[in-house]
Structure formats: C-alpha cells, structure tokens
C-alpha cells in the first residue's frame, strides 16, 4: 500500500491516485492489456500525478527514497573522485579527463531505468510496395529494392552497365560495371546471360574483354576496353579459355581451360566459378526476420527497418527484439474500432542515453550495399561456402559495426520524443568505394571528386530528415550524430549539418594542417565550393568524437594475449613498420603523403636501407623504422615499448595496432586528435611529440624512467578493449551460433572479454554529453533521466 502521509502532493492529486488504485481491479474498459513479462498492472494512467509530486527530472531512486522519507546526502563529485598526478579520474579501468571521469564514476554508474513509451507503427504503404520493397510502417513509405522506385515501388528502373558508346569505344568509357554480355539493369551488374550454360555467372570487368599480354617481363596485362572477348568467354571448346559454359568439376580437374581474368566479385557467390551460392552480407543479417538480397533486407511481414528490427502492429509481441522487452503493451480492442490499428504504445524500462535511429531511404545505406560490385567493399565480413563468417580487413568496417550495435542496443528507442540523440545512418564508406561503380553513380557533376559526391549524399539525408521529421529544428541538429569513416573524416561535411556531433577516425582541428592532407586527388576537399561545405574545420573537440578504426578479430593475438606482455618482454625501444615514402622501394611517390611525417622519421631513424643504400642518420639497434613487411607484425609491436602513430592519407590504423598489442603509442600529428583523445587522459598511456621534434624523438623516449614506462604500459593494458568493436562481433557470434548450434573459435575467444568496448565507451561519452554539453543548459525538457538532481544541469 502507498503511504499517503509520505507523498508531498496536492490533496486533489492524492485523491486521484487513491481512486485510480482502487478502480484498477474493478473497472472494465475497452482496452485489452497485453503484458510481456513481468506480468504486473500498469500505473501509467496516473504517472502525471506522480511526476507532479517530485522533481520532474529526478531519478527513480530519488522518488523511492522520497516516498519512504529517506533523504540522500548530496553527491560531491570533486571530493569523492579526485584526480591523480596525471590529472585523470579512473572509471571502469580507463583514465578519463578529470571532469568526465568524475561524472561517469559518480553519475553514470548509478543511473536507473525509466519508463519509456515506445511507439509501434501501423501505417500502411501503397500496394504493399508491390513486392519490390519494404514498408516503413512509421511513415507509411516504401523502401524500394535496387532497380525499383515510385510510391509503391512499381516503377522498374533502367540502370545501364555502360556509358554511351562512341565510335572508338563501342561499350563506352571504362566504369567498374562495364559489360560486354548481359547487363542486369536493376543493379547495373554484368552476367553471362541467357543462351549460356551458366546464365547467372558474373562476368565482371575485364572478364568480358580482350587482354593484352605484357610487352616486357614483369609488366601487368592490359585490358582493351574497346574489344569484347566473347569468342573465348562463350566458347564450348575445352581448349580455349572459356567462362560462361565452363563446368566447374571439369575445370577443377584441369580438363578444360578457363579465362583467368574472370572471377567471383559479387556477393552471394563462392568458388572459383561462382558455383556455390552463399549468404550475402546485410546489416545485422536482417535480425533473423528477413532475407538478405545482396545487401538489402527483404523483411518478413510485420517487420521493417534496415535490419528488419522494427516491429509493426502486425508483428507478434513474443518475437520483439531484446531492446523492446520486457514490454507492457496497450492494444485497442479491434471489436470496438471501425478500422485497423494505426499505432500501439509499449512501455519499456530503459536507461539513458536513448538513441533514435532514422530509417532513411535505402539510397543512403541498403542500396549501397545491394549494388556493390566487389563483395569486400565497405563491409566487415562476408560468408564462405558453408555460410561461416569471414572477417575482413576493411579499414572502414567500423561504420557497419557501430550501426549494427546501435540498432540492436538497449539504448535504442523508437520514440523520437524521448530520444536524447538521433543517429543518421549514411554509409559514406560505401559511397566513396562505389563512386566509380556504375553510370547511375556518375561523378560528372562533382568533377570526379568522391569527396564532393559524398557531401551531396549527406546533404540529401539532411533534407530528408528536415522534411519528414520534427526533431532537427528543435535543437538545430545539435543532438544529431553522423559518422564519417573515410580518410579525412568530416572535412567534407555539408555546412547544414556541422552543428551536429561527428563521429570520425580523423580528428584534424585544422589548427596547423589547414588544407586537405590526402594524396588522392579524388578525395581532396579543397576544391569543394564553400557554398556547399561552408568554412568549418574537420573536427571540433568540443562536440565531436574520434572512434577507433575497424580491426579484424585476430584470434591468434587474442589467445596469445599480446596486449598483456610485460615490460621485460619488450626489448625494442621504438617500432614503426609502414610505407615511408619515395626514398624507399615501392614507397608512395607523393611528397604530401603522411604530410611528410613518415619521410622525416625515416630520414632520421630508418633501420632499412633506402634506394641509395643509406640508413637513417640516427639509426640505433633498438629502434626499428622500416617499410619491409613483417612476418609477424603484431608480435613485433608486442615486443616493443613505444610504437609510432602517424598519418597516411588522413588517418591510419596505427593507433589501434599499438593499443591492441599493448604498446605505448607515440603520436606525431600536430593538431589532429586520435581516438577518444578529447575524453580520455592521453598523458596516462600515450606520448605526444610535435612534428618539429622528430629529430629528438629517441632522446625524448630514452628520458622516460621505468616507473613512467610501466605506468603507461599498465594503462594501455586497461584500455585496449575500448579499441575493439566487440559488441558487433558478439552479435555476429550469436547469429552464427543460431545457424550452427555452436560457437566458433573466434566467438569463444571474444565472449571471454568483459571490459568496455568501443560501443560501451560511446554510450558513456553520450551520457556525459547529455548532462554536460553547454547548449543543453538552455533546453527545458520534461523527461525522467533516472539520475539524482546533482547529476543534472541545474536548469533541467
């Protein structure tokens, strides 16, 4: 029973509460209450009365204590969580910047669940999208498959494989999709086509064209894009190099010849002759509620979303995802209603921060995956002939990993009114890698600049959410999150979205390096008009965050525990292995590569002879700076005390390599932030050296005493899991377990890791920002935050 004397409420409200409690058990209403565990009555009806009895932004705990008459002592974060000698406050093992670490230790750790009303959509789409798309039941809009368009996906597009022919180029100028055989115009992909033994066998790029033998030994073959090679690829003569009629068994037995330039580039095929169909790669593999068709999830009835994770009113409550359970659902009794149910409300207990994920039109994600011409493009995994997971070394795979984690997270909400942040899922890694894929992705308007094309995608996504949703204008987009995974991050973000939070791998504040740093002209953003880009920096540490790059799960390194190697096992003082520029064989020829940093390092400390046979001016036995590929790169890093972190064409993955193998990162890139550098206390585990101090690098490192070295090594060992996308990896592990009934070796290894990973770190940063970003002080919202008042803005 409620003790009325303890509630400090107006008398009329006490009466209201008491009356409602009494009536709950006896009043019959035309509402059917469906409960998904726990089976308890709903008191949501009088939540308004409850909220008026206590501070509106108070926590669940503070309400409970107030009812019981207990008074909590105020939280004194400065006193309870003092900083150490390096000005860090430790939270969950990681050294954070003091003010952030204090708040996380004192507030994030005591956050409570609050009741969130999730809205389950029931809007219908025209003609149920004609079987060529998925209905977004929130908006009542179709998300059409590749090659289809229109309000009901009834319009078939004509996506050509080739550019218009010319007298000299009968198949048009080169493009990745160029085709001399059958073009599937729904995807602009090339296949053998009807009349051949294997009509669905891919015939991509040089497969269908004549190849010229090299003019000199060692030179590459050259493809003549003006001359088709149909006599060979269509041949049934076993002595000629065929393709479309080649029987795989006979080819494996070496009974027939086949054209070596032909292979299986497209997703969904396996084997030298594409003879084995496989599972394609989709976001979260459609959450088990749909079919992955080349990268686009074709959802089962009652489900929608990029990964089929959003239930509609036609779905079964028992099948709802974990992030919507346990739920208490109020369903109108259809016998008392004239039409179908439009929406349902489901009350779910959740902790903040809550993230709303826009279900954008597929142009920004699913179509980019479905239409890719190389199965390894912009994904972090593919599937083999047994449908087992093969992790890729795709550096840009972090974008997919994070997207999947957010979609499956308990911090996700379908209610934009309750959301604290809004994630806009544009896959720029797919846009850039696919920029030359097909004519319909033409960069002609962008002067060949992939950076300009990508900017246009983000601007169109902005246009869509401003037109379709009310959330952007409420904060001028400051609570929105965009991910830019490419080499120079958000340098090419359109001016309209710069107020938002940018997740990047490249934290260039432009304080020193003010222009584009890439050596690839197509990615250069200097020539993008200020009318489109504005004049913003690439990174603003006050609002943005650098995330680690994707690193393929390495079972050998994990099982060997290279990250935990002691100081005594690390004999090399300093280590760097990578491209060192034009002075070395096979080095990058551009002087602008790595902003000249790697070249300066090699000039001073190179441990391998350059083209002139010279070593670095200050080379030393315990210093390794080499471009020669290591036979055991990870072990070499794990055998070193300090390891170099320098740029490439924008960011490189060296920071991740260092931390994951337990080596102290030595950062040389002025004005450019590394992962978490504006939230974690880098002085506790890394060393930063100015670019003009490169000649003195080794002297600086030798000056560190053993105490400082061991202190930093110990902290690297405490944060290394924050550089892993373990959450996304374990989502895939669970999917594979469902398929095969067991955990694979990599899954078993990663399941033993328990510390915070990339996604957990991001959630912690967002929670801190929710209550500490200055702009939020002036925003008055009526929300329950699950925190005591001391953890909230005073104006909340």
Short mmCIF file of C-alpha atoms in Angstrom, two decimals, residues 484-780:
data_model
loop_
_atom_site.label_atom_id
_atom_site.label_comp_id
_atom_site.label_asym_id
_atom_site.label_seq_id
_atom_site.Cartn_x
_atom_site.Cartn_y
_atom_site.Cartn_z
CA UNK A 484 32.22 9.98 -41.44
CA UNK A 485 34.54 6.99 -41.76
CA UNK A 486 36.70 8.00 -44.72
CA UNK A 487 40.34 9.14 -44.67
CA UNK A 488 39.73 12.78 -43.76
CA UNK A 489 36.58 12.32 -41.75
CA UNK A 490 34.08 15.17 -41.67
CA UNK A 491 36.23 17.58 -43.68
CA UNK A 492 33.66 17.29 -46.47
CA UNK A 493 30.56 17.53 -44.28
CA UNK A 494 27.95 19.88 -45.76
CA UNK A 495 27.58 23.15 -43.88
CA UNK A 496 23.96 22.39 -42.99
CA UNK A 497 24.88 19.59 -40.58
CA UNK A 498 28.01 20.99 -38.94
CA UNK A 499 26.16 21.78 -35.72
CA UNK A 500 25.79 18.04 -35.11
CA UNK A 501 28.15 15.60 -33.45
CA UNK A 502 30.56 13.98 -35.92
CA UNK A 503 31.97 10.51 -35.37
CA UNK A 504 35.21 10.22 -37.32
CA UNK A 505 38.58 8.49 -37.50
CA UNK A 506 40.37 11.75 -38.37
CA UNK A 507 40.37 14.50 -35.76
CA UNK A 508 42.03 17.31 -37.70
CA UNK A 509 41.21 20.61 -35.98
CA UNK A 510 42.89 22.46 -38.87
CA UNK A 511 44.91 24.44 -36.35
CA UNK A 512 48.09 23.57 -38.27
CA UNK A 513 47.16 21.43 -41.28
CA UNK A 514 44.51 23.71 -42.74
CA UNK A 515 44.02 22.04 -46.12
CA UNK A 516 43.27 18.57 -47.41
CA UNK A 517 46.05 16.18 -46.41
CA UNK A 518 45.22 13.26 -48.68
CA UNK A 519 47.47 12.35 -51.59
CA UNK A 520 44.44 11.03 -53.54
CA UNK A 521 43.15 13.88 -55.69
CA UNK A 522 39.62 12.40 -55.88
CA UNK A 523 39.28 12.66 -52.10
CA UNK A 524 40.63 16.20 -51.86
CA UNK A 525 38.12 18.61 -50.33
CA UNK A 526 39.97 21.89 -51.01
CA UNK A 527 38.09 22.41 -54.27
CA UNK A 528 34.60 21.87 -52.83
CA UNK A 529 32.69 25.12 -53.00
CA UNK A 530 32.22 26.99 -49.73
CA UNK A 531 28.56 27.32 -50.76
CA UNK A 532 28.29 23.57 -50.10
CA UNK A 533 30.87 22.96 -47.41
CA UNK A 534 30.98 26.24 -45.58
CA UNK A 535 34.20 27.04 -43.74
CA UNK A 536 34.18 24.59 -40.84
CA UNK A 537 37.20 22.63 -39.56
CA UNK A 538 37.36 18.87 -39.99
CA UNK A 539 36.94 18.24 -36.27
CA UNK A 540 35.67 20.16 -33.27
CA UNK A 541 36.80 18.53 -29.99
CA UNK A 542 34.02 20.31 -28.08
CA UNK A 543 31.31 18.34 -29.87
CA UNK A 544 32.84 15.57 -31.99
CA UNK A 545 34.50 12.25 -31.20
CA UNK A 546 37.21 10.21 -32.90
CA UNK A 547 36.40 6.50 -32.84
CA UNK A 548 38.87 3.64 -33.39
CA UNK A 549 39.07 2.12 -36.85
CA UNK A 550 37.90 -1.42 -37.51
CA UNK A 551 40.42 -4.16 -36.92
CA UNK A 552 39.61 -7.70 -37.97
CA UNK A 553 39.16 -10.06 -35.00
CA UNK A 554 42.56 -11.71 -34.55
CA UNK A 555 42.21 -14.97 -32.64
CA UNK A 556 45.95 -15.62 -32.58
CA UNK A 557 46.79 -12.27 -30.98
CA UNK A 558 43.92 -12.63 -28.55
CA UNK A 559 44.79 -16.16 -27.46
CA UNK A 560 48.48 -15.20 -27.17
CA UNK A 561 47.50 -12.21 -25.00
CA UNK A 562 50.00 -10.00 -26.80
CA UNK A 563 48.38 -6.94 -25.20
CA UNK A 564 49.45 -8.18 -21.75
CA UNK A 565 53.15 -8.69 -22.43
CA UNK A 566 55.29 -7.30 -19.66
CA UNK A 567 57.95 -4.59 -19.81
CA UNK A 568 60.63 -7.31 -19.66
CA UNK A 569 59.29 -8.93 -22.85
CA UNK A 570 59.53 -5.67 -24.78
CA UNK A 571 63.14 -5.33 -25.96
CA UNK A 572 62.63 -2.84 -28.81
CA UNK A 573 62.54 0.79 -27.68
CA UNK A 574 60.63 2.16 -30.68
CA UNK A 575 58.88 0.43 -33.58
CA UNK A 576 57.23 1.53 -36.81
CA UNK A 577 56.54 -0.60 -39.87
CA UNK A 578 54.85 1.01 -42.86
CA UNK A 579 55.20 2.98 -46.05
CA UNK A 580 58.00 5.53 -45.70
CA UNK A 581 57.61 7.43 -48.95
CA UNK A 582 59.56 7.83 -52.22
CA UNK A 583 63.05 7.28 -50.77
CA UNK A 584 62.30 3.57 -50.44
CA UNK A 585 61.40 0.84 -52.98
CA UNK A 586 57.65 0.73 -53.62
CA UNK A 587 57.21 3.83 -51.46
CA UNK A 588 54.44 6.29 -52.07
CA UNK A 589 55.76 8.88 -54.57
CA UNK A 590 53.81 11.88 -53.27
CA UNK A 591 55.72 14.34 -51.10
CA UNK A 592 52.40 15.17 -49.40
CA UNK A 593 51.87 11.59 -48.27
CA UNK A 594 51.63 11.44 -44.46
CA UNK A 595 52.16 15.22 -44.51
CA UNK A 596 55.87 14.33 -44.81
CA UNK A 597 55.98 12.95 -41.27
CA UNK A 598 56.92 9.36 -42.13
CA UNK A 599 59.58 10.60 -44.53
CA UNK A 600 61.18 12.77 -41.83
CA UNK A 601 61.11 9.86 -39.38
CA UNK A 602 62.84 7.56 -41.88
CA UNK A 603 65.46 10.17 -42.69
CA UNK A 604 66.44 10.28 -39.02
CA UNK A 605 65.87 6.71 -37.79
CA UNK A 606 65.40 4.43 -40.80
CA UNK A 607 66.60 0.90 -39.94
CA UNK A 608 66.35 -0.46 -43.50
CA UNK A 609 68.44 0.82 -46.43
CA UNK A 610 66.67 3.27 -48.74
CA UNK A 611 67.10 3.35 -52.52
CA UNK A 612 70.55 4.82 -52.02
CA UNK A 613 71.51 2.12 -49.56
CA UNK A 614 71.54 4.51 -46.63
CA UNK A 615 70.18 4.09 -43.11
CA UNK A 616 68.72 6.89 -41.01
CA UNK A 617 71.14 9.46 -39.65
CA UNK A 618 70.39 8.37 -36.06
CA UNK A 619 69.63 4.68 -36.59
CA UNK A 620 70.02 2.55 -33.47
CA UNK A 621 69.92 -1.15 -32.69
CA UNK A 622 66.79 -0.93 -30.53
CA UNK A 623 64.91 1.36 -32.92
CA UNK A 624 63.03 -0.16 -35.88
CA UNK A 625 61.69 2.12 -38.62
CA UNK A 626 61.20 0.04 -41.74
CA UNK A 627 58.94 -0.30 -44.79
CA UNK A 628 59.67 -4.04 -45.06
CA UNK A 629 56.61 -6.17 -44.39
CA UNK A 630 56.94 -8.04 -41.12
CA UNK A 631 56.35 -11.78 -40.91
CA UNK A 632 54.68 -11.26 -37.53
CA UNK A 633 53.62 -7.64 -37.31
CA UNK A 634 51.56 -7.98 -34.14
CA UNK A 635 54.31 -9.83 -32.29
CA UNK A 636 56.82 -7.16 -33.31
CA UNK A 637 54.58 -4.48 -31.83
CA UNK A 638 54.05 -6.56 -28.69
CA UNK A 639 57.84 -6.80 -28.36
CA UNK A 640 58.21 -3.01 -28.30
CA UNK A 641 57.83 -0.36 -25.62
CA UNK A 642 56.89 2.58 -27.83
CA UNK A 643 55.21 2.42 -31.25
CA UNK A 644 54.70 5.12 -33.86
CA UNK A 645 51.30 6.61 -34.71
CA UNK A 646 51.49 8.76 -37.85
CA UNK A 647 49.00 9.71 -40.56
CA UNK A 648 48.75 8.16 -44.00
CA UNK A 649 46.22 9.62 -46.43
CA UNK A 650 44.42 11.10 -43.48
CA UNK A 651 44.06 8.66 -40.61
CA UNK A 652 45.80 5.31 -40.41
CA UNK A 653 45.12 2.32 -38.18
CA UNK A 654 48.41 2.56 -36.26
CA UNK A 655 46.87 3.75 -33.00
CA UNK A 656 44.67 0.68 -32.92
CA UNK A 657 47.63 -1.59 -33.75
CA UNK A 658 49.63 -0.13 -30.86
CA UNK A 659 46.95 -0.32 -28.21
CA UNK A 660 45.64 -3.76 -29.18
CA UNK A 661 49.16 -5.18 -28.76
CA UNK A 662 49.84 -3.29 -25.52
CA UNK A 663 52.44 -0.85 -26.90
CA UNK A 664 52.67 2.79 -25.75
CA UNK A 665 51.51 4.98 -28.67
CA UNK A 666 53.86 7.77 -29.77
CA UNK A 667 51.69 10.28 -31.61
CA UNK A 668 53.18 12.71 -34.12
CA UNK A 669 50.50 14.73 -35.93
CA UNK A 670 50.04 18.27 -34.73
CA UNK A 671 46.51 19.49 -34.13
CA UNK A 672 44.96 16.14 -35.05
CA UNK A 673 43.08 14.18 -32.40
CA UNK A 674 43.28 10.39 -32.03
CA UNK A 675 40.53 8.04 -30.78
CA UNK A 676 38.93 9.33 -27.56
CA UNK A 677 41.66 11.96 -27.14
CA UNK A 678 39.18 14.65 -26.11
CA UNK A 679 37.65 12.41 -23.42
CA UNK A 680 40.39 10.05 -22.21
CA UNK A 681 43.52 11.35 -20.49
CA UNK A 682 46.21 10.58 -23.09
CA UNK A 683 49.02 11.59 -20.76
CA UNK A 684 48.28 8.42 -18.76
CA UNK A 685 49.00 5.97 -21.58
CA UNK A 686 50.49 7.74 -24.62
CA UNK A 687 53.22 10.18 -25.66
CA UNK A 688 52.63 13.17 -27.95
CA UNK A 689 55.55 14.75 -29.78
CA UNK A 690 55.45 17.82 -32.01
CA UNK A 691 56.34 17.34 -35.65
CA UNK A 692 59.31 19.67 -35.37
CA UNK A 693 60.68 17.50 -32.54
CA UNK A 694 61.10 14.41 -34.76
CA UNK A 695 64.93 14.65 -34.79
CA UNK A 696 64.87 14.49 -30.98
CA UNK A 697 62.32 11.64 -30.80
CA UNK A 698 64.57 8.89 -29.45
CA UNK A 699 66.22 11.16 -26.89
CA UNK A 700 62.75 12.05 -25.59
CA UNK A 701 61.76 8.39 -25.28
CA UNK A 702 65.00 7.37 -23.59
CA UNK A 703 64.39 10.04 -20.95
CA UNK A 704 61.34 8.20 -19.60
CA UNK A 705 62.17 6.33 -16.40
CA UNK A 706 61.00 2.79 -15.72
CA UNK A 707 58.24 3.93 -13.39
CA UNK A 708 56.67 6.12 -16.08
CA UNK A 709 57.06 3.40 -18.72
CA UNK A 710 55.39 0.76 -16.56
CA UNK A 711 52.64 3.20 -15.60
CA UNK A 712 51.77 3.86 -19.24
CA UNK A 713 52.06 0.20 -20.24
CA UNK A 714 49.69 -0.73 -17.41
CA UNK A 715 47.14 1.84 -18.59
CA UNK A 716 47.34 0.64 -22.20
CA UNK A 717 46.51 -2.82 -20.88
CA UNK A 718 43.46 -1.37 -19.14
CA UNK A 719 42.02 0.42 -22.18
CA UNK A 720 42.82 -1.94 -25.06
CA UNK A 721 39.31 -3.42 -25.23
CA UNK A 722 37.93 0.08 -25.84
CA UNK A 723 39.56 -0.18 -29.27
CA UNK A 724 37.61 -3.33 -30.19
CA UNK A 725 34.13 -3.48 -31.73
CA UNK A 726 33.35 -6.47 -29.54
CA UNK A 727 29.63 -5.75 -29.30
CA UNK A 728 29.17 -6.03 -33.05
CA UNK A 729 31.42 -9.09 -33.17
CA UNK A 730 29.35 -10.82 -30.49
CA UNK A 731 26.12 -10.02 -32.34
CA UNK A 732 27.55 -11.98 -35.25
CA UNK A 733 28.71 -14.74 -32.88
CA UNK A 734 25.14 -15.21 -31.66
CA UNK A 735 23.84 -15.33 -35.22
CA UNK A 736 26.40 -17.98 -36.16
CA UNK A 737 25.56 -19.96 -33.04
CA UNK A 738 21.91 -19.96 -34.11
CA UNK A 739 22.89 -21.30 -37.55
CA UNK A 740 25.45 -23.90 -36.48
CA UNK A 741 24.44 -24.65 -32.91
CA UNK A 742 27.89 -23.90 -31.54
CA UNK A 743 30.35 -21.07 -31.07
CA UNK A 744 33.30 -20.78 -33.43
CA UNK A 745 36.82 -20.28 -32.09
CA UNK A 746 36.81 -16.52 -32.61
CA UNK A 747 33.42 -16.24 -30.94
CA UNK A 748 34.55 -18.26 -27.92
CA UNK A 749 37.64 -16.07 -27.54
CA UNK A 750 35.73 -12.78 -27.76
CA UNK A 751 32.97 -13.99 -25.44
CA UNK A 752 35.55 -14.09 -22.64
CA UNK A 753 36.22 -10.35 -22.90
CA UNK A 754 34.22 -8.36 -20.37
CA UNK A 755 35.66 -4.85 -20.31
CA UNK A 756 34.10 -1.84 -22.07
CA UNK A 757 34.49 -1.81 -25.86
CA UNK A 758 34.02 0.92 -28.48
CA UNK A 759 30.24 0.94 -28.22
CA UNK A 760 30.21 0.99 -24.42
CA UNK A 761 32.67 3.88 -24.49
CA UNK A 762 30.50 5.81 -26.93
CA UNK A 763 27.44 5.34 -24.71
CA UNK A 764 29.40 6.65 -21.72
CA UNK A 765 30.51 9.71 -23.69
CA UNK A 766 26.95 10.37 -24.87
CA UNK A 767 25.59 10.06 -21.36
CA UNK A 768 28.12 12.61 -20.13
CA UNK A 769 27.31 14.94 -23.03
CA UNK A 770 23.58 14.62 -22.33
CA UNK A 771 24.01 16.35 -18.98
CA UNK A 772 27.09 18.46 -19.59
CA UNK A 773 27.02 19.87 -23.12
CA UNK A 774 26.63 23.65 -22.59
CA UNK A 775 23.89 24.09 -25.19
CA UNK A 776 21.60 21.73 -23.29
CA UNK A 777 21.56 24.10 -20.30
CA UNK A 778 19.11 26.26 -22.20
CA UNK A 779 16.82 23.40 -23.28
CA UNK A 780 13.94 22.70 -20.93
#
